[in-house]
mmCIF file of C-alpha atoms in Angstrom:
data_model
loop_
_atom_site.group_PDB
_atom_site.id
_atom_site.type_symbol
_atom_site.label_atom_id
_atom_site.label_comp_id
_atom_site.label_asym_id
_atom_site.label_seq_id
_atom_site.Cartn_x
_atom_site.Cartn_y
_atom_site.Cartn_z
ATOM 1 C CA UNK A 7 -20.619 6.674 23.435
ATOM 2 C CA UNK A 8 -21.187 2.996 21.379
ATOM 3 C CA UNK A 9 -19.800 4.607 18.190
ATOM 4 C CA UNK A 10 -17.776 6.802 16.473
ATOM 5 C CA UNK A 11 -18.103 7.720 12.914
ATOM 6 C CA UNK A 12 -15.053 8.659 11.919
ATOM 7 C CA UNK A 13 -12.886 9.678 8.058
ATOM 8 C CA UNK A 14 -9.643 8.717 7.493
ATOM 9 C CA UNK A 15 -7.341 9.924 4.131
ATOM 10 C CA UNK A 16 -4.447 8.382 2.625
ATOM 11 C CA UNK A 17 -2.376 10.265 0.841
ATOM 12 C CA UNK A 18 0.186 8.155 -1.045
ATOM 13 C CA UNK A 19 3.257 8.548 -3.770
ATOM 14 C CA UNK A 20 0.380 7.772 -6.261
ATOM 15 C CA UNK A 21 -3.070 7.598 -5.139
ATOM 16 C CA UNK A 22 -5.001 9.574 -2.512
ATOM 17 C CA UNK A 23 -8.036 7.536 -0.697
ATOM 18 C CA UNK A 24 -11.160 8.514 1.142
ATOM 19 C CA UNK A 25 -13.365 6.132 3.246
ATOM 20 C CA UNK A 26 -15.794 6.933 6.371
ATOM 21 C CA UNK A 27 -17.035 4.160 8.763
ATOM 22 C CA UNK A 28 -18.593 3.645 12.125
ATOM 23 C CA UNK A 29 -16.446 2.265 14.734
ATOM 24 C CA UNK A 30 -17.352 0.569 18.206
ATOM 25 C CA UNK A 31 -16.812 -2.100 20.175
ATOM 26 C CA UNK A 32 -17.807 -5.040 17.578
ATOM 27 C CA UNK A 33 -14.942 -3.450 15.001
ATOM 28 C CA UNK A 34 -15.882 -0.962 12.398
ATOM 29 C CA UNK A 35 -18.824 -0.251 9.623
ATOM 30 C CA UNK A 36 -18.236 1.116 6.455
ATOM 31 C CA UNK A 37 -20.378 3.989 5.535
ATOM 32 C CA UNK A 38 -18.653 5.474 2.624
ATOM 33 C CA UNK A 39 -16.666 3.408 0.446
ATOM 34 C CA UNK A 40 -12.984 3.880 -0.461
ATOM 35 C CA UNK A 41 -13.159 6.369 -3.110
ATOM 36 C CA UNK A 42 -9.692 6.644 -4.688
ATOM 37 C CA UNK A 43 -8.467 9.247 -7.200
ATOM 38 C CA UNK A 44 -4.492 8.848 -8.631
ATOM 39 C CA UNK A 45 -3.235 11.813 -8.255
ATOM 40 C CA UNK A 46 0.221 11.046 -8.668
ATOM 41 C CA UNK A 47 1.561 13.509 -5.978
ATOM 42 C CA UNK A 48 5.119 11.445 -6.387
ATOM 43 C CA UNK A 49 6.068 13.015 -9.730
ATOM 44 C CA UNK A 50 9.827 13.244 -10.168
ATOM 45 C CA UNK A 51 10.351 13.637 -6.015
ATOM 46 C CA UNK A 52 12.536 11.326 -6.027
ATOM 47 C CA UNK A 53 14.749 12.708 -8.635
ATOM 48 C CA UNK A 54 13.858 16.403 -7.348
ATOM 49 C CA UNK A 55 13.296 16.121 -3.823
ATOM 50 C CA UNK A 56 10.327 18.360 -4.461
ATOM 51 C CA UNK A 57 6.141 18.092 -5.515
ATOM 52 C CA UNK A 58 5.429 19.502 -8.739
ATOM 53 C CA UNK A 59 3.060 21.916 -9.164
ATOM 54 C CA UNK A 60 0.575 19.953 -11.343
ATOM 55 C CA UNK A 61 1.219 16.925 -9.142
ATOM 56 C CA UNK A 62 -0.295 19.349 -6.509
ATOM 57 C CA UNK A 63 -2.952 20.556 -8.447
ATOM 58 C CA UNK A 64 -3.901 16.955 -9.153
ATOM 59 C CA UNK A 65 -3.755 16.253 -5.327
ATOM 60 C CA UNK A 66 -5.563 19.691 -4.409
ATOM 61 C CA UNK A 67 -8.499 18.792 -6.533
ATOM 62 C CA UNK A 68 -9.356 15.349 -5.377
ATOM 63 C CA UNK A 69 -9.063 17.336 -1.511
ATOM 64 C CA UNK A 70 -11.887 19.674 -2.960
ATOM 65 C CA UNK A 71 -13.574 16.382 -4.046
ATOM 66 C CA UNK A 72 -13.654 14.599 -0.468
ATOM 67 C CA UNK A 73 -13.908 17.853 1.298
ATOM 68 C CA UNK A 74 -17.862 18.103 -0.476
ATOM 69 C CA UNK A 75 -18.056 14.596 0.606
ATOM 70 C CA UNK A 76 -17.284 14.985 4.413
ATOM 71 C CA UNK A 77 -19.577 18.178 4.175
ATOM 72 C CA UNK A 78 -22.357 15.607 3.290
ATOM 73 C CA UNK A 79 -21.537 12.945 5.883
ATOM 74 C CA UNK A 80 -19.835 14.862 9.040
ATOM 75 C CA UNK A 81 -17.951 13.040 11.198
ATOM 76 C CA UNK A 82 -16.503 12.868 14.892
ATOM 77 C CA UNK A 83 -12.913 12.828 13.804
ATOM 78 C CA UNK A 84 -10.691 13.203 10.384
ATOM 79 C CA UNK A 85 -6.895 11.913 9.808
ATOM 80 C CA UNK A 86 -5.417 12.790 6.757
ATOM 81 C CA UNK A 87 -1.959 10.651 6.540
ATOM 82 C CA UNK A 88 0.929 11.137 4.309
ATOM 83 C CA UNK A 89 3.443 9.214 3.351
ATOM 84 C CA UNK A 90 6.452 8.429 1.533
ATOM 85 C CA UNK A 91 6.051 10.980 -0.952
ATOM 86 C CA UNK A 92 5.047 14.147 1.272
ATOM 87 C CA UNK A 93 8.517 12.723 3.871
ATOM 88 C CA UNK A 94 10.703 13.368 0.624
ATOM 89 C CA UNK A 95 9.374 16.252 -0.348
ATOM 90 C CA UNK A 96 11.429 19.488 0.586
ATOM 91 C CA UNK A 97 8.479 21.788 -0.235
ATOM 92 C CA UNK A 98 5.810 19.882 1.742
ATOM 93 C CA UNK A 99 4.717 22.858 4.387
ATOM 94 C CA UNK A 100 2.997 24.608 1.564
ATOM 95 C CA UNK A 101 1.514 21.004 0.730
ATOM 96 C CA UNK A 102 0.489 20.835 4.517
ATOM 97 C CA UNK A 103 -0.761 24.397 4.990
ATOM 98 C CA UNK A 104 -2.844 24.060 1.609
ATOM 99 C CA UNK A 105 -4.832 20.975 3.372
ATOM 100 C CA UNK A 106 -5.218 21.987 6.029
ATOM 101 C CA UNK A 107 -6.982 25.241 4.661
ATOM 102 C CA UNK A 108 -9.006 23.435 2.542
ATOM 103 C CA UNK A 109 -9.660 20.534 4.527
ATOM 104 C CA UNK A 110 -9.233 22.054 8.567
ATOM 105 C CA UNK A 111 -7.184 19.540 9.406
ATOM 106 C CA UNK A 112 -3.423 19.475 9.200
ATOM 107 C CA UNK A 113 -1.700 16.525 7.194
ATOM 108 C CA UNK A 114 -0.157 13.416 9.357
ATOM 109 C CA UNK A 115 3.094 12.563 7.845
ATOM 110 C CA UNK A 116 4.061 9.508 9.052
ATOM 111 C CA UNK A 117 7.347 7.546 9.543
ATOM 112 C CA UNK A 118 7.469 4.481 7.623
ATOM 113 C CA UNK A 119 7.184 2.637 10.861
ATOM 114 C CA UNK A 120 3.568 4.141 11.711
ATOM 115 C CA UNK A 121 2.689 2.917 8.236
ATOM 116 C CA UNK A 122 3.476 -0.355 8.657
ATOM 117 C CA UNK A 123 1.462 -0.586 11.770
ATOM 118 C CA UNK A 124 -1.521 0.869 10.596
ATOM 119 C CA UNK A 125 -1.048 -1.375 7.534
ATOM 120 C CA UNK A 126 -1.002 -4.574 9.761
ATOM 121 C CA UNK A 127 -3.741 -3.505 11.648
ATOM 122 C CA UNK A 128 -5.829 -2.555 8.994
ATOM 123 C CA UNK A 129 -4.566 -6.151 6.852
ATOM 124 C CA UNK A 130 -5.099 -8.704 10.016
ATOM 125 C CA UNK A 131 -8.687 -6.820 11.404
ATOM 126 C CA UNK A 132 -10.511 -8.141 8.423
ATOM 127 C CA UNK A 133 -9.271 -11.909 8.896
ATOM 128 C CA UNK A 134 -12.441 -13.790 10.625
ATOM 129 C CA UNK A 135 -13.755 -12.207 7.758
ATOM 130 C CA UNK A 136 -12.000 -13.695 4.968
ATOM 131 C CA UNK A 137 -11.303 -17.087 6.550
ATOM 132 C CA UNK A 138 -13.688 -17.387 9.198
ATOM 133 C CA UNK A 139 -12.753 -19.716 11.945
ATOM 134 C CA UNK A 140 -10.228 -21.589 9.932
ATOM 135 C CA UNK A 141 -7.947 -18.777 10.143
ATOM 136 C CA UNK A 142 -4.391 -19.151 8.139
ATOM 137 C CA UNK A 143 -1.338 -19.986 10.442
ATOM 138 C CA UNK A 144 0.830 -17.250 11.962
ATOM 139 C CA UNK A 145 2.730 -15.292 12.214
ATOM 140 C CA UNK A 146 1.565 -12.980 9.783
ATOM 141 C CA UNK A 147 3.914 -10.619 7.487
ATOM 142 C CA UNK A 148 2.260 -8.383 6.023
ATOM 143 C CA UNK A 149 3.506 -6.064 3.072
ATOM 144 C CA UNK A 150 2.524 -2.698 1.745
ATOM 145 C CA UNK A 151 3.722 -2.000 -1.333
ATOM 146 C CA UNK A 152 3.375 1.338 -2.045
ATOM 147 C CA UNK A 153 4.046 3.984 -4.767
ATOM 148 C CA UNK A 154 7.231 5.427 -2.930
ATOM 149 C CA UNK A 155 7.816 2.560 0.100
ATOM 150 C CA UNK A 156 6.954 -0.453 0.512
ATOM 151 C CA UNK A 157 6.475 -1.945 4.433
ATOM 152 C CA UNK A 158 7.765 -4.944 5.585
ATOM 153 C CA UNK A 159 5.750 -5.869 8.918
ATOM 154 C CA UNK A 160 5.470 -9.285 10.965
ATOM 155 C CA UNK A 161 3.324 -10.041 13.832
ATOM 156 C CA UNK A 162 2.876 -11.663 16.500
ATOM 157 C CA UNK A 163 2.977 -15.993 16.817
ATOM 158 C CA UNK A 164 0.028 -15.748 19.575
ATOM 159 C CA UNK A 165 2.416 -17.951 21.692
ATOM 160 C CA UNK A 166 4.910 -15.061 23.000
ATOM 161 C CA UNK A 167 3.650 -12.067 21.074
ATOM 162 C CA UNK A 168 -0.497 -11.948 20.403
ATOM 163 C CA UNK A 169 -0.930 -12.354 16.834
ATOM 164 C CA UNK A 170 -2.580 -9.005 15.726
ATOM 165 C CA UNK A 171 0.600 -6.872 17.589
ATOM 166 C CA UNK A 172 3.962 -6.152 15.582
ATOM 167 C CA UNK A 173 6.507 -7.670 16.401
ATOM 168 C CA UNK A 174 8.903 -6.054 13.767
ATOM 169 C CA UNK A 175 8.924 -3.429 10.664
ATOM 170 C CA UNK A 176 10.700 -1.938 8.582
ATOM 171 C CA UNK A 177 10.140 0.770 5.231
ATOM 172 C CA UNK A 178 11.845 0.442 1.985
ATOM 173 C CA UNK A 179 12.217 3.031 0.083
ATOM 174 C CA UNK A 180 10.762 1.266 -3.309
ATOM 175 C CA UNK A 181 7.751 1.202 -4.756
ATOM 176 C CA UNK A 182 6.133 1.441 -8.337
ATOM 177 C CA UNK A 183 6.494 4.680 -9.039
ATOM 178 C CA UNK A 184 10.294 5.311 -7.273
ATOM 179 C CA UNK A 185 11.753 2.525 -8.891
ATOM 180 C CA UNK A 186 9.702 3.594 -12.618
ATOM 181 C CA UNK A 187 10.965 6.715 -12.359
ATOM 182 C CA UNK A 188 14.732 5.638 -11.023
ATOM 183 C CA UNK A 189 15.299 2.386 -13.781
ATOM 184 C CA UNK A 190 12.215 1.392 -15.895
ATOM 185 C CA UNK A 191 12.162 4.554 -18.487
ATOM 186 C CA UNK A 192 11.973 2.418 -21.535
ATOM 187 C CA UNK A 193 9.048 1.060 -23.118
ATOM 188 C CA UNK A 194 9.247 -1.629 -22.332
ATOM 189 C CA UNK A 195 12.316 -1.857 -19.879
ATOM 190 C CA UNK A 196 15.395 -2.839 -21.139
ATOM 191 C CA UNK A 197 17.223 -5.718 -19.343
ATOM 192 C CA UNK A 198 19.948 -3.967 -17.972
ATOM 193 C CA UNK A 199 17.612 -1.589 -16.685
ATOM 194 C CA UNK A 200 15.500 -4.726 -15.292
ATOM 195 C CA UNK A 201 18.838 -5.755 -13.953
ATOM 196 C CA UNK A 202 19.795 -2.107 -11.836
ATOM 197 C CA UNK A 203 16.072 -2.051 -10.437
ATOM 198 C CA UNK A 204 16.777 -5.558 -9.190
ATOM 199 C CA UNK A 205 20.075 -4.870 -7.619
ATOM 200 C CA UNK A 206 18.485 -1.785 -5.644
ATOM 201 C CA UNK A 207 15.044 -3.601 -4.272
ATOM 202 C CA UNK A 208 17.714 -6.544 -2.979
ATOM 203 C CA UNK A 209 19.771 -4.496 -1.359
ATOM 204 C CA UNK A 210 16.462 -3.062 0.667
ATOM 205 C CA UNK A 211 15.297 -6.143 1.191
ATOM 206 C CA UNK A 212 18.545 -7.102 2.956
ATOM 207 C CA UNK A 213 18.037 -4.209 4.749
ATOM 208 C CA UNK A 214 14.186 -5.485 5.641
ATOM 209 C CA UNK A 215 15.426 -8.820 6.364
ATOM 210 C CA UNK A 216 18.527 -7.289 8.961
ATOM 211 C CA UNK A 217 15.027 -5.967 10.698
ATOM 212 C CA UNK A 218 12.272 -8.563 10.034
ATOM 213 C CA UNK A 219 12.710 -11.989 10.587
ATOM 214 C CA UNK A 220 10.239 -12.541 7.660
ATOM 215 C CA UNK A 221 12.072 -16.541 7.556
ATOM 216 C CA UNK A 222 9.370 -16.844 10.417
ATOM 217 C CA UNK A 223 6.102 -16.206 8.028
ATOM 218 C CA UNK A 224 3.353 -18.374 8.355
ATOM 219 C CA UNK A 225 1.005 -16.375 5.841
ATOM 220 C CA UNK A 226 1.979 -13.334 4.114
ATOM 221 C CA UNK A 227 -0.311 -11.220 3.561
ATOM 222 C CA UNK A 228 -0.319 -8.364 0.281
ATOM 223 C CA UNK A 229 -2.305 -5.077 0.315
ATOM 224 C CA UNK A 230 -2.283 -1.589 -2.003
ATOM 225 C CA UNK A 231 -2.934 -1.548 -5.583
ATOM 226 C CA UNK A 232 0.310 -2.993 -7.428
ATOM 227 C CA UNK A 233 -0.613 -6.363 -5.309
ATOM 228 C CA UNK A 234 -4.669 -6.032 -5.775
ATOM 229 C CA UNK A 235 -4.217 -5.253 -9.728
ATOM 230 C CA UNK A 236 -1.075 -8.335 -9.818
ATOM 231 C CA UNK A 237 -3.935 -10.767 -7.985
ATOM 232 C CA UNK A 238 -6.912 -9.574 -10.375
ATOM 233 C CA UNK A 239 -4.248 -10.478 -13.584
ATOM 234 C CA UNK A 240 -3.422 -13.694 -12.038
ATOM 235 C CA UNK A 241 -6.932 -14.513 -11.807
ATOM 236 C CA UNK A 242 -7.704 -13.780 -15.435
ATOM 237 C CA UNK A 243 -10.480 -11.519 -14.596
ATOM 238 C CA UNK A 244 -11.390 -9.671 -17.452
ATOM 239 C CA UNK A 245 -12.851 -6.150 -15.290
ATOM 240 C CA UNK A 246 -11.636 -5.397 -11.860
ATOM 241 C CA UNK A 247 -13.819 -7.115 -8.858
ATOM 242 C CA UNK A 248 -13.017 -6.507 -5.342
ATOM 243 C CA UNK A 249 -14.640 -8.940 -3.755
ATOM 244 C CA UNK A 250 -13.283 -11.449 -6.116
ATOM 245 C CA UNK A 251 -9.473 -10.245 -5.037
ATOM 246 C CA UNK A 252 -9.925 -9.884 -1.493
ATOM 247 C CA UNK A 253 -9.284 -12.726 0.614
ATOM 248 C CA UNK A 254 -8.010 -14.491 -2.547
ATOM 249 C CA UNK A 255 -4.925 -17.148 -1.897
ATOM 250 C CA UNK A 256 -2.331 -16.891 -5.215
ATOM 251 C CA UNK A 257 0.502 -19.342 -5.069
ATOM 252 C CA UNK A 258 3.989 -17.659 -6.225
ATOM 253 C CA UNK A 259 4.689 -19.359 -9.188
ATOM 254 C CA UNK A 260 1.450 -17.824 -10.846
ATOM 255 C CA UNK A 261 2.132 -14.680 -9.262
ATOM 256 C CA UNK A 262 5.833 -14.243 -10.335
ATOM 257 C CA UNK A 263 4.553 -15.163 -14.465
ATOM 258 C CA UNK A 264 1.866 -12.636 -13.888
ATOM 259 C CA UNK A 265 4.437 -9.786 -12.526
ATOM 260 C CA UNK A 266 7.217 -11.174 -15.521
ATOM 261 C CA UNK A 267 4.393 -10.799 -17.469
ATOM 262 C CA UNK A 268 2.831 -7.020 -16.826
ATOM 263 C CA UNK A 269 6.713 -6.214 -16.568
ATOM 264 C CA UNK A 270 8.068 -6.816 -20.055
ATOM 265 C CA UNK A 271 4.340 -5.529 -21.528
ATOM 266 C CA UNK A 272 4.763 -2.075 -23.326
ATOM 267 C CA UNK A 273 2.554 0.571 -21.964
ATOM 268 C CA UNK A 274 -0.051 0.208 -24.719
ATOM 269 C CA UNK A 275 0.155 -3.377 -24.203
ATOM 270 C CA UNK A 276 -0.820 -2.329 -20.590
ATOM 271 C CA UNK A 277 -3.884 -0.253 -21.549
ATOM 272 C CA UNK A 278 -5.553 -3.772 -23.079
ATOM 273 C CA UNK A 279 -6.134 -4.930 -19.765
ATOM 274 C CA UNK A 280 -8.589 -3.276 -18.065
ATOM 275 C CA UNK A 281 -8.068 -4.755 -14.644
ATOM 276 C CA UNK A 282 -5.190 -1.895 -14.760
ATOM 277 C CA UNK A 283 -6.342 1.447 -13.451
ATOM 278 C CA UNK A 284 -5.369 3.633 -16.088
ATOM 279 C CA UNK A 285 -3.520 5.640 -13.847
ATOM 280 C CA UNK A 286 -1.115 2.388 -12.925
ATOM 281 C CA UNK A 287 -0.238 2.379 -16.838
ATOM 282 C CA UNK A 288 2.804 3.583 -16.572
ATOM 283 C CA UNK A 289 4.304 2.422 -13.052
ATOM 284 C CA UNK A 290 2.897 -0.932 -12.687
ATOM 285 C CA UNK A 291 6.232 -2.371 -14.028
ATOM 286 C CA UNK A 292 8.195 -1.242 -11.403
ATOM 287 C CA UNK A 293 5.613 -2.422 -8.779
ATOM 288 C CA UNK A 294 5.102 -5.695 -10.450
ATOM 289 C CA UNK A 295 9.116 -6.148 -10.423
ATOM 290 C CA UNK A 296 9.271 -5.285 -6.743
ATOM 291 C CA UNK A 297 6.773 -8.023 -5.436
ATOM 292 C CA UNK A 298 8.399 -10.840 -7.899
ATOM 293 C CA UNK A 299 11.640 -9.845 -5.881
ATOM 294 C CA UNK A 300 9.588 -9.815 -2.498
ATOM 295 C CA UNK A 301 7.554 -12.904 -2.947
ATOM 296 C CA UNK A 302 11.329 -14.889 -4.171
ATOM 297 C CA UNK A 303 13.385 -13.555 -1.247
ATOM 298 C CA UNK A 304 10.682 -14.301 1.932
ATOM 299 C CA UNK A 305 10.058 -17.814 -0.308
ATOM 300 C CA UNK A 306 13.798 -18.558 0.302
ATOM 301 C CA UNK A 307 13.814 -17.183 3.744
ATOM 302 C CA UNK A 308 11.369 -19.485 5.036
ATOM 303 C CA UNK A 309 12.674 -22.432 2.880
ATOM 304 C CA UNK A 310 17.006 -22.226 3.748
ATOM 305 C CA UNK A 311 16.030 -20.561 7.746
ATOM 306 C CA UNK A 312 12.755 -22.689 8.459
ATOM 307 C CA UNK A 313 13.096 -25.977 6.323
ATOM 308 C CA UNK A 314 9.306 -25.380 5.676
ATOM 309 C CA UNK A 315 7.445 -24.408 1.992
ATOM 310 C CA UNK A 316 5.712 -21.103 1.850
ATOM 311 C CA UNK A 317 4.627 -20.620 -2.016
ATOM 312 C CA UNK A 318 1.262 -18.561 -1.984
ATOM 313 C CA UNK A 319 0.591 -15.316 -0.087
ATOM 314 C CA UNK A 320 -2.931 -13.672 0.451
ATOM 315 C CA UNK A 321 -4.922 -10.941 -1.142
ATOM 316 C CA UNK A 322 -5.842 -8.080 1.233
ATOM 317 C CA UNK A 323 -7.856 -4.974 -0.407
ATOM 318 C CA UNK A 324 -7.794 -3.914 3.888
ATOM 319 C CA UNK A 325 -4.291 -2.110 4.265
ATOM 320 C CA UNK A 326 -3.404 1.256 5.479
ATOM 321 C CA UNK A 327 -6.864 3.174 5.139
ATOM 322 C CA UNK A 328 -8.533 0.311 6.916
ATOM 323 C CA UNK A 329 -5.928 0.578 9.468
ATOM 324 C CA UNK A 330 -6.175 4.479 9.498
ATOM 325 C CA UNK A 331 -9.549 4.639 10.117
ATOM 326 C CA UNK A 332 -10.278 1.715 12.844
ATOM 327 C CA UNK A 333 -7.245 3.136 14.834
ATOM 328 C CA UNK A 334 -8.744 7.028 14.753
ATOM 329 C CA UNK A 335 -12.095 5.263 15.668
ATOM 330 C CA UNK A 336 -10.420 3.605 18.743
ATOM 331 C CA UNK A 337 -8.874 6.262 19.908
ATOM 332 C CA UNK A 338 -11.484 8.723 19.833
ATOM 333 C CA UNK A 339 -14.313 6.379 21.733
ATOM 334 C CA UNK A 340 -11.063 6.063 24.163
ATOM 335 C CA UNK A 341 -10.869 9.725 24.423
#
């Protein structure tokens, strides 16, 4: 067998994705584009420790949706991950059994670990790509900022440790929605609630950094939407373009006015930029807050730990369904 074509589903804290792609031995081919529906299967579980039931109508209805699309384009194999959300989530084995009857596959939930690496994988395949043969230095860190989590991952040098293997990871349990729901409920966010959201993501970053030596970045590397939307602001585009964002280098002083920026907006303020997926209106705050604080503690990492200047970060619309899919693709010409 040359090929595979395999499916692979993401099921996040606020958006579920769909892509299907050939894989073989010269990487992988896309033959269905991401399609990605916000769902917001997240709602409240991190104040209830349970999904809601229109959260899970939402979700059940984009399933419906991709299952008519897999019908159309069958495939060899089909993983449907979860993540932060559906680990929280005291209630998830009706979540699981409803997929898997509507689907015939049984939900993945994966630790935050097994996110990470499919994260880098899917983040550092696409490279050559974007850079060609002037490749940016490692090690790479990449991070995954999520709805629920957000991943914390560094490679390898390509000295002692190949470049595209971890070498560390950790999950945090922030992310957009989580620390929306937990601080930001003003509109727009108050500055001692500003302040409390602050004080939690640094004291899971110190937990990140107790983990990841991210003082030894050589390129970091962003993927997921809060990063994609933050890059498209930055960038002044007026619509959202992909292939505009991807691959694109944004140094962090831009990037920390754009996320101060989107921040302090009010919510209809928010709706006047269309580079915002409606369904971000309302969380994008917390998300944007969470990569200022990310891009300002690795910044000082590298500078007090390394003595050397790391002040942009790249672009990566590859993360976690790239690295989904490619990895399923593997395995099954392995098989």
């Amino acid at each position: 067998m040359s090929d595979v074509r395999v499916a692979g589903i993401d099921c996040g804290t606020n958006s579920i994705r769909l892509m299907i792609a050939r894989v073989g031995e010269r990487g992988m081919s896309v033959e269905v584009p991401r399609i990605m529906r916000v769902v917001r299967l997240g709602q409240d579980v991190d104040k209830t420790h349970r999904f809601a039931d229109d959260a899970l109508e939402r979700t059940y209805r984009a399933i419906d949706e991709f299952a008519a699309v897999l019908k159309e384009h069958p495939v060899d194999a089909l993983r449907f991950v979860a993540t932060s959300a559906t680990r929280d989530a005291e209630n998830r084995e009706e979540f699981e059994n409803e997929v898997e009857k509507r689907l015939g596959v049984r939900p993945d939930v994966i630790p935050g670990t097994e996110e990470a690496r499919l994260s880098f994988l899917g983040a550092t395949s696409v490279l050559h790509t974007q850079f060609g043969d002037q490749l940016p230095p490692a090690p790479y860190t990449v991070i995954d900022l999520g709805g629920g989590s957000t991943e914390m991952v560094i490679g390898g040098d390509g000295t002692d440790v190949p470049t595209d293997r971890v070498a560390a990871a950790f999950s945090m349990n922030i992310g957009s929605v989580r620390m929306s729901e937990r601080h930001l409920l003003s509109d727009p966010p108050t500055r001692d609630e500003i302040k409390q959201a602050v004080a939690d993501i640094n004291e899971h970053i110190d937990e990140a950094f107790d983990k990841v030596p991210a003082w030894k970045t050589g390129t970091l590397i962003g993927v997921s939407g809060t990063v994609t939307t933050m890059t498209g602001i930055a960038l002044g585009l007026k619509d959202y373009d992909r292939d505009a964002v991807d691959g694109a280098v944004i140094g962090f002083a831009d990037a920390c006015s754009t996320c101060d920026k989107v921040l302090t907006m009010t919510r209809a303020e928010r709706r006047e930029y269309p580079v915002i997926h409606p369904g971000r209106i309302d969380v994008i705050g917390g998300g944007a807050l969470v990569w200022n604080c990310v891009l300002n503690r690795i910044g000082d990492a590298v500078r007090t730990r390394a003595h050397r200047v790391l002040n942009s970060y790249v672009t990566s619309e590859h993360g976690l369904l790239d690295g989904i899919v490619l990895d399923l693709g593997r395995r099954t010409l392995s098989a």
